[in-house]
Short mmCIF file of N, CA and C in Angstrom, two decimals:
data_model
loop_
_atom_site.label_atom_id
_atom_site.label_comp_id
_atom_site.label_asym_id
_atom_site.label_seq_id
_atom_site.Cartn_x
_atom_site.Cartn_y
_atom_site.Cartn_z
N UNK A 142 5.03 16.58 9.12
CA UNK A 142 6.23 15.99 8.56
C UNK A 142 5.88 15.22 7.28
N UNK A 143 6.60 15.72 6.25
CA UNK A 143 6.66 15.02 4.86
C UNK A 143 7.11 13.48 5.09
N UNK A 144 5.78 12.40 4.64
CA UNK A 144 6.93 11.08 4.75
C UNK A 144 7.32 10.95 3.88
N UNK A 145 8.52 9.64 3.97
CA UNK A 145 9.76 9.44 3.23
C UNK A 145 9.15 8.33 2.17
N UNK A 146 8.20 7.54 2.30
CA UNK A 146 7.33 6.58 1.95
C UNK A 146 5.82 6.82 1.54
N UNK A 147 5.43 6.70 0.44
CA UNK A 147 3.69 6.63 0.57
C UNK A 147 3.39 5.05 0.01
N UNK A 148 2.55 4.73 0.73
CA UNK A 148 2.27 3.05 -0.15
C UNK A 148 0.92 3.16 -0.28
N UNK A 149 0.44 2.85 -2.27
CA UNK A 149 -0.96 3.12 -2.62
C UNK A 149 -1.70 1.81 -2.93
N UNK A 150 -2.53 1.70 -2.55
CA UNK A 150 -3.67 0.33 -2.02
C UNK A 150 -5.10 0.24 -2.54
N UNK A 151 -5.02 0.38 -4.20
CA UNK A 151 -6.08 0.49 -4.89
C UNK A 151 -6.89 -0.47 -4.44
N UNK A 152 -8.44 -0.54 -4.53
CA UNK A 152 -9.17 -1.29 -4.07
C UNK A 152 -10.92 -1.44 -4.60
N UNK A 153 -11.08 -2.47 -4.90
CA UNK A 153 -12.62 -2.71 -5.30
C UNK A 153 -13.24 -3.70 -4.86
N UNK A 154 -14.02 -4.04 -4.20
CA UNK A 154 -14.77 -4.59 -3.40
C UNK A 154 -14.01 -5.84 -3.05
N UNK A 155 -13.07 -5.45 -1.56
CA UNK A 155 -12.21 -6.69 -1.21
C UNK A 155 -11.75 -6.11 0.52
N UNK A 156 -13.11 -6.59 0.44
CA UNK A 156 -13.21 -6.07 2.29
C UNK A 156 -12.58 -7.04 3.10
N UNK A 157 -12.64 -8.20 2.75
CA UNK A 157 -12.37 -9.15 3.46
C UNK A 157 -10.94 -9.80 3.59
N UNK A 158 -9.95 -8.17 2.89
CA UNK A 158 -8.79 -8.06 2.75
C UNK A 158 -7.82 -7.16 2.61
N UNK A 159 -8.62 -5.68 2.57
CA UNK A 159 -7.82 -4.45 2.45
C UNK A 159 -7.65 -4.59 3.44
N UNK A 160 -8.19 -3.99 4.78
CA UNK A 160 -8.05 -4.24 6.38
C UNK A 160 -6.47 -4.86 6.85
N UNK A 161 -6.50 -5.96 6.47
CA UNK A 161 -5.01 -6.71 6.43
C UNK A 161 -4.07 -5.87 5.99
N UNK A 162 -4.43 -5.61 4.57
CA UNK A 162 -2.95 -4.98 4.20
C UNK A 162 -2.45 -3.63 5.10
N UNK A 163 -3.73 -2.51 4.83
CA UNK A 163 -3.61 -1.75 5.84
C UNK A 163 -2.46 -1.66 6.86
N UNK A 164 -3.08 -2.40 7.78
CA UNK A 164 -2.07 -2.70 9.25
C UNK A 164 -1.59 -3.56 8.81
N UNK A 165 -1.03 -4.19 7.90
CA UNK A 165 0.64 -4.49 7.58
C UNK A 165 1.46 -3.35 7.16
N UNK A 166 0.89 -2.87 6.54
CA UNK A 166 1.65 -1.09 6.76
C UNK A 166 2.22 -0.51 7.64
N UNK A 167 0.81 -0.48 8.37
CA UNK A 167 1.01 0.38 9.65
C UNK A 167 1.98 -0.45 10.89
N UNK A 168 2.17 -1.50 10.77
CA UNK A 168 2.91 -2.11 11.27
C UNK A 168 4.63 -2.22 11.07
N UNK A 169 4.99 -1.29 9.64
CA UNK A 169 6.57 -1.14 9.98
C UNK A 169 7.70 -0.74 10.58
N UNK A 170 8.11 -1.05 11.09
CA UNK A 170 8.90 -0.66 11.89
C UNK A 170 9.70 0.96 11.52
N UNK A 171 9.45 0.61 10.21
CA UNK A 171 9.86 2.17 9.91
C UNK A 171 8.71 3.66 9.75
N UNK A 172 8.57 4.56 10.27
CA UNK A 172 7.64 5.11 10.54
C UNK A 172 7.14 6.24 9.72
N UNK A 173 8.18 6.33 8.86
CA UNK A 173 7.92 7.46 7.77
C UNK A 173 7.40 7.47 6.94
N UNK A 174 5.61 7.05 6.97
CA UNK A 174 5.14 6.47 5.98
C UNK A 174 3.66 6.95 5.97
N UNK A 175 3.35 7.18 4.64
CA UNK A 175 1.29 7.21 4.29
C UNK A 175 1.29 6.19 3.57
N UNK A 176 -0.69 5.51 3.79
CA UNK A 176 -0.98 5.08 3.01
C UNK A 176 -2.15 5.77 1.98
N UNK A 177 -2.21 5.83 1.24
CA UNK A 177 -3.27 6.26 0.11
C UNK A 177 -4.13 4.84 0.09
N UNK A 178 -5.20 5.23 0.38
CA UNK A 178 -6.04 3.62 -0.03
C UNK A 178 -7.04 3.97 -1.22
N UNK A 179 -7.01 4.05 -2.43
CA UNK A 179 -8.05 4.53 -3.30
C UNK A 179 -9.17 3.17 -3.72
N UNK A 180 -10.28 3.82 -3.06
CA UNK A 180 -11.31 3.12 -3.20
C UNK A 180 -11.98 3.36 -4.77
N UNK A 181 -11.96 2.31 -5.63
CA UNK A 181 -11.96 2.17 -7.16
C UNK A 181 -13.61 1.57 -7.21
N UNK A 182 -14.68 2.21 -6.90
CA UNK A 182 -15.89 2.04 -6.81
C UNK A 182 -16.59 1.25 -6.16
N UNK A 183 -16.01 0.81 -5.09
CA UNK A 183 -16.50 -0.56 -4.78
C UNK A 183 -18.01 -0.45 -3.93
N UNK A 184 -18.98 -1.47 -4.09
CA UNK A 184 -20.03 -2.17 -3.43
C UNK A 184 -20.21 -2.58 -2.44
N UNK A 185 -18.98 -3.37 -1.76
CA UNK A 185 -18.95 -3.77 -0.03
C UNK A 185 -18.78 -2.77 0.51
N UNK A 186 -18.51 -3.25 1.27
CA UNK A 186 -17.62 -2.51 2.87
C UNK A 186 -15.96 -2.52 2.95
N UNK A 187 -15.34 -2.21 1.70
CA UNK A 187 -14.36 -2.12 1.90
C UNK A 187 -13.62 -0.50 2.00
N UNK A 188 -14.23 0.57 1.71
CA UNK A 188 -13.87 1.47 2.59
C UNK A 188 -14.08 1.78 4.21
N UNK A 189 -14.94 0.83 4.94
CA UNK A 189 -15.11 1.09 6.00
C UNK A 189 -14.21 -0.38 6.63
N UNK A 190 -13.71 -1.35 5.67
CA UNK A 190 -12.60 -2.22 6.15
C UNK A 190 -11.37 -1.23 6.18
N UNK A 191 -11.14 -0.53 5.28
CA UNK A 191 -9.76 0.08 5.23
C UNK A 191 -9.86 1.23 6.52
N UNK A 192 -10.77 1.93 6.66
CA UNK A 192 -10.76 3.12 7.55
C UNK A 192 -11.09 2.01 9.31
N UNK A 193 -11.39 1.17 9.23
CA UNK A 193 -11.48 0.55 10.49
C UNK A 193 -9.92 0.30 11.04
N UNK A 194 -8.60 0.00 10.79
CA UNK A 194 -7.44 0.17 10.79
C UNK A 194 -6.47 1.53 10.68
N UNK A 195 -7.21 2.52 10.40
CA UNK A 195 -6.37 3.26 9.74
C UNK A 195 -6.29 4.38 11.07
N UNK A 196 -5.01 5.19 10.66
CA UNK A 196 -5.10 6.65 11.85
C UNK A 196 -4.31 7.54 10.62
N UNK A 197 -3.67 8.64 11.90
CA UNK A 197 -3.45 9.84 10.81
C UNK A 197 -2.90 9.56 9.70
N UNK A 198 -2.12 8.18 9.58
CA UNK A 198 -1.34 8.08 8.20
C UNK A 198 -1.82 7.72 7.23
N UNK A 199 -3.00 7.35 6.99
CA UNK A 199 -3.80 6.42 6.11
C UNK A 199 -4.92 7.94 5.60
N UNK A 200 -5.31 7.95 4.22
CA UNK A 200 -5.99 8.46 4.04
C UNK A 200 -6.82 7.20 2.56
N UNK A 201 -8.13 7.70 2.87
CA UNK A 201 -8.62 6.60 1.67
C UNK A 201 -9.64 7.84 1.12
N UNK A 202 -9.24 7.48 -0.37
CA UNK A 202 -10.14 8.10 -1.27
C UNK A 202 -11.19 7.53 -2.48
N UNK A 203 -11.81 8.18 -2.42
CA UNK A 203 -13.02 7.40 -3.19
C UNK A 203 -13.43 8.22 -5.01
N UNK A 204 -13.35 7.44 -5.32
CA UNK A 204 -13.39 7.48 -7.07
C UNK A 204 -14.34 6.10 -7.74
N UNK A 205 -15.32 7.27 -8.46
CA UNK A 205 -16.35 5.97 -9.71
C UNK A 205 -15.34 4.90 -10.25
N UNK A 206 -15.79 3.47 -10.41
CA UNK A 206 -15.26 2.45 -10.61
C UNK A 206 -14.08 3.56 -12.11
N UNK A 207 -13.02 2.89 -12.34
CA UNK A 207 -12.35 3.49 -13.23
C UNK A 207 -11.23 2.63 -13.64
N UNK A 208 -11.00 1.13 -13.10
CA UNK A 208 -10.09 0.10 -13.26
C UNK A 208 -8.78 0.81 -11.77
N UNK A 209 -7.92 -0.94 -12.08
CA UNK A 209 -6.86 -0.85 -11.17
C UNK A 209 -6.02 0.25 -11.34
N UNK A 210 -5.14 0.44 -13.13
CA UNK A 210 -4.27 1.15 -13.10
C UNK A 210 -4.95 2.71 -12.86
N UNK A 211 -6.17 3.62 -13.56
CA UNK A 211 -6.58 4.59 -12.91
C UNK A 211 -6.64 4.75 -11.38
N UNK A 212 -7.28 3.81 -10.89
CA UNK A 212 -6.75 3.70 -8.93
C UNK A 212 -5.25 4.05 -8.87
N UNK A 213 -4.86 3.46 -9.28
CA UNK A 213 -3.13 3.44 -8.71
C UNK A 213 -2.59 5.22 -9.24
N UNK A 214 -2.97 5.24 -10.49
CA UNK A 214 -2.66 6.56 -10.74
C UNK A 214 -3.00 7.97 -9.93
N UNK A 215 -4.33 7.59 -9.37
CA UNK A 215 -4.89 8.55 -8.44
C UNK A 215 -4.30 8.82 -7.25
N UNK A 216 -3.80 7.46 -6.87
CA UNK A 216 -3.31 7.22 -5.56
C UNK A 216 -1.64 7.95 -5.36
N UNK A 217 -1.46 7.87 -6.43
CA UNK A 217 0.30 8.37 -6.94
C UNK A 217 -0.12 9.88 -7.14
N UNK A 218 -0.92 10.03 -7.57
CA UNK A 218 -1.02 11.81 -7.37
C UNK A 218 -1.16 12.54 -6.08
N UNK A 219 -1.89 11.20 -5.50
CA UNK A 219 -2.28 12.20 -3.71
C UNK A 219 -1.30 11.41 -2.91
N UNK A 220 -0.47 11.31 -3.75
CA UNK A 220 0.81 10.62 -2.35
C UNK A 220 1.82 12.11 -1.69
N UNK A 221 2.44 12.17 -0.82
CA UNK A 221 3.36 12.92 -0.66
C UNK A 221 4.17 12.65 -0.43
N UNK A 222 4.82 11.55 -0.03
CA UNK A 222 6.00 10.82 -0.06
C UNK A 222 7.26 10.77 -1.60
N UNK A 223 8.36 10.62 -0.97
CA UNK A 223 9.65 10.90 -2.10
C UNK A 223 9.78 9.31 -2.76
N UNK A 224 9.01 8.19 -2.25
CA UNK A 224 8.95 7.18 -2.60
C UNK A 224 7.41 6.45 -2.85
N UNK A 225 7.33 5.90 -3.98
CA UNK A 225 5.89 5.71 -3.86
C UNK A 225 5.51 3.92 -3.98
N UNK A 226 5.58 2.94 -2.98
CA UNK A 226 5.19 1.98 -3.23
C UNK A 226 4.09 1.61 -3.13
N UNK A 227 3.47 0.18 -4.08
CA UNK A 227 2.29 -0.15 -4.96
C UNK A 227 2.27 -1.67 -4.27
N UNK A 228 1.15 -1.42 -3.14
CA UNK A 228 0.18 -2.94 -2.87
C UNK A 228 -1.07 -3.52 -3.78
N UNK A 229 -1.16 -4.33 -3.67
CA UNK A 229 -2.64 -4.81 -4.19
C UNK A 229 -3.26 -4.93 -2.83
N UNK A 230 -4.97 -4.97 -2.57
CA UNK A 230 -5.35 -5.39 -1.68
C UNK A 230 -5.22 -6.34 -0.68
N UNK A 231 -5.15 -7.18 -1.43
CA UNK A 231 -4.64 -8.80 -0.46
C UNK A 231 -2.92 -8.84 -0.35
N UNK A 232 -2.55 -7.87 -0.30
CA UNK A 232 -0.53 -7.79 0.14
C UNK A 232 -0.43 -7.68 1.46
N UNK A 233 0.36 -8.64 1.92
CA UNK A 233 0.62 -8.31 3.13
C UNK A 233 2.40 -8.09 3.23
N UNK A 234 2.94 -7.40 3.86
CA UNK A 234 4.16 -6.80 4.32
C UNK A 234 4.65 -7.67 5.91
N UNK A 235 6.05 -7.86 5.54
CA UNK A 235 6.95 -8.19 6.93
C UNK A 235 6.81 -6.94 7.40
N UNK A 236 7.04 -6.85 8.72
CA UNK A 236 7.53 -5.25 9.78
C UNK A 236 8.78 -4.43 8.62
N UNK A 237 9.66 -5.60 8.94
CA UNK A 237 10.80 -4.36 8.16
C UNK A 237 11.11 -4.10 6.64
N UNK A 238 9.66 -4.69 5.91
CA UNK A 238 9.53 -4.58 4.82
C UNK A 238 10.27 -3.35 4.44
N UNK A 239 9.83 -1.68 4.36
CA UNK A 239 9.82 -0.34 4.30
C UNK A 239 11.61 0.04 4.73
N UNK A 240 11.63 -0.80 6.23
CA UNK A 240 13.43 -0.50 6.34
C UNK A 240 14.13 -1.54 5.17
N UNK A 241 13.93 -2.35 5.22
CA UNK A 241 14.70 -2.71 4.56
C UNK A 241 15.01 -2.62 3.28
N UNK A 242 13.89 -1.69 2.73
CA UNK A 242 13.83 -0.98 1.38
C UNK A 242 14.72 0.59 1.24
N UNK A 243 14.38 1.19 2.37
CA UNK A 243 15.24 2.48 2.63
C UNK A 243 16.66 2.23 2.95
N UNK A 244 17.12 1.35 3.29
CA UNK A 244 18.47 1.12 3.53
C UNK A 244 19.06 0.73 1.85
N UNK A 245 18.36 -0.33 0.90
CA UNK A 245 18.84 -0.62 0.05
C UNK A 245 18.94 0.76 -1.24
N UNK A 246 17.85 2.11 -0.53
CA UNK A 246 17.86 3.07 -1.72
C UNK A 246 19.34 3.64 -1.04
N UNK A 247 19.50 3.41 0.56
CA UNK A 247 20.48 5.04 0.68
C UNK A 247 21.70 4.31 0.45
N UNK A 248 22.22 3.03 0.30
CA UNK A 248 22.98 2.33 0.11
C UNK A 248 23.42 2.09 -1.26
N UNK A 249 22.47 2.39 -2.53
CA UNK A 249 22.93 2.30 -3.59
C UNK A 249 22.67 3.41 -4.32
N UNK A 250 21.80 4.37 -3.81
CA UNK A 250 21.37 5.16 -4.90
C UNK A 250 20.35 5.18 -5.91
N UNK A 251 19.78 4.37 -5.75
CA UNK A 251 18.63 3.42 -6.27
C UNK A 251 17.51 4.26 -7.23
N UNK A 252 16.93 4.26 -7.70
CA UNK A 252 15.87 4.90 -8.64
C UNK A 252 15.01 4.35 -8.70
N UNK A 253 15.26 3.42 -9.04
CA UNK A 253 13.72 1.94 -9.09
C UNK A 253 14.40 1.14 -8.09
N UNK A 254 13.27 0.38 -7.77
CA UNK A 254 13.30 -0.89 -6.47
C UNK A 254 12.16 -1.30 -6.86
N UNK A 255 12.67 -2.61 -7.33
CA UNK A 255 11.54 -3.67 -8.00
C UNK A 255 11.97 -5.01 -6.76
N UNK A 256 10.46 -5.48 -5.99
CA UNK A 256 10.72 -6.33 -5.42
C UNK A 256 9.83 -7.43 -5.24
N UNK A 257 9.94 -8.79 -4.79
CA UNK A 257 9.33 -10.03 -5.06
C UNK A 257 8.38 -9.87 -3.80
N UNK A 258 8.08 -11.28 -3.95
CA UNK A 258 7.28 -11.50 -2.56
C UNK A 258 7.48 -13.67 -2.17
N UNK A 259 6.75 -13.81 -1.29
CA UNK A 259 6.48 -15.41 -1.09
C UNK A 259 5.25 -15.13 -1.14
N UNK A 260 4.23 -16.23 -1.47
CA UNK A 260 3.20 -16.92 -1.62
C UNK A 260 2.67 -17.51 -0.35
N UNK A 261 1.94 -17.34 0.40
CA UNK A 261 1.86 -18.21 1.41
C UNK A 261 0.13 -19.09 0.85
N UNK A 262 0.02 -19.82 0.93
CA UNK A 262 -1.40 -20.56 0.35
C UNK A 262 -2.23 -21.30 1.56
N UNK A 263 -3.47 -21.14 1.57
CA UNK A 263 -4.34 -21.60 2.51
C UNK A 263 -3.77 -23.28 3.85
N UNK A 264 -3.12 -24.13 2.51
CA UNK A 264 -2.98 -25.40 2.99
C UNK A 264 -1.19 -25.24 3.52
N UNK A 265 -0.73 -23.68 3.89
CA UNK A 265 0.07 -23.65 4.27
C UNK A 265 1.66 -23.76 3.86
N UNK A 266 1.73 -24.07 2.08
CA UNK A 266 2.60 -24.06 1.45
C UNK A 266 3.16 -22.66 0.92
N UNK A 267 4.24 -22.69 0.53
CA UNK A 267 4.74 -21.39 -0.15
C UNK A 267 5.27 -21.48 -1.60
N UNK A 268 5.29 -20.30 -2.36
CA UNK A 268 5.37 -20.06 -3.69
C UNK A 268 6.37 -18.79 -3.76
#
């Protein structure tokens, strides 16, 4: 089954945070979804953070360091999804992040969907 969603998760040595985003993914409630995780040369263990979370929906690919936007570009080519949303490593997602994005495309017709986020910060404040 073609998903309706691909979300791409460029990444360079940020093990100690792809993992997270990952399974905030995989955690939406809406199920029609890949992730592309393009590994952008990295040195740690952050392809084996991202593949430690991951199952059939997640695929991570690996490419010589080449910057963020080449990652992201790569990642948008091996997506198959009719929608293509863009994490950074350290993003984390609500559950109904994904629904509540598909409701606002079939509801308006939408083309672009540009969306915010909150800040959450160590000492527990928000931004």
């Amino acid at each position: 089954m073609r998903p309706r969603c691909s979300v791409v998760i460029p990444v360079r040595d940020r093990a100690d945070v792809v993992g997270r985003a990952v399974a905030s993914v995989l955690a939406q409630t809406f199920a029609a979804v890949e992730v592309v995780v393009v590994d952008d040369g990295s040195t740690d263990d952050s392809v084996a953070a991202a593949r430690a979370v991951a199952d059939g929906r997640v695929r991570v690919v690996r490419q010589d360091a080449a910057g963020v936007e080449a990652a992201r570009r790569s990642g948008v080519e091996r997506s198959h999804g009719r929608w293509i949303l863009l994490l950074d490593p350290d993003d984390e997602v609500s559950p109904g992040w994904l629904a509540r994005i598909s409701r606002l495309v079939d509801s308006t017709g939408a083309v672009l969907v540009s969306c915010g986020g909150e800040q959450v910060h160590a000492d527990g404040s928000t931004t």
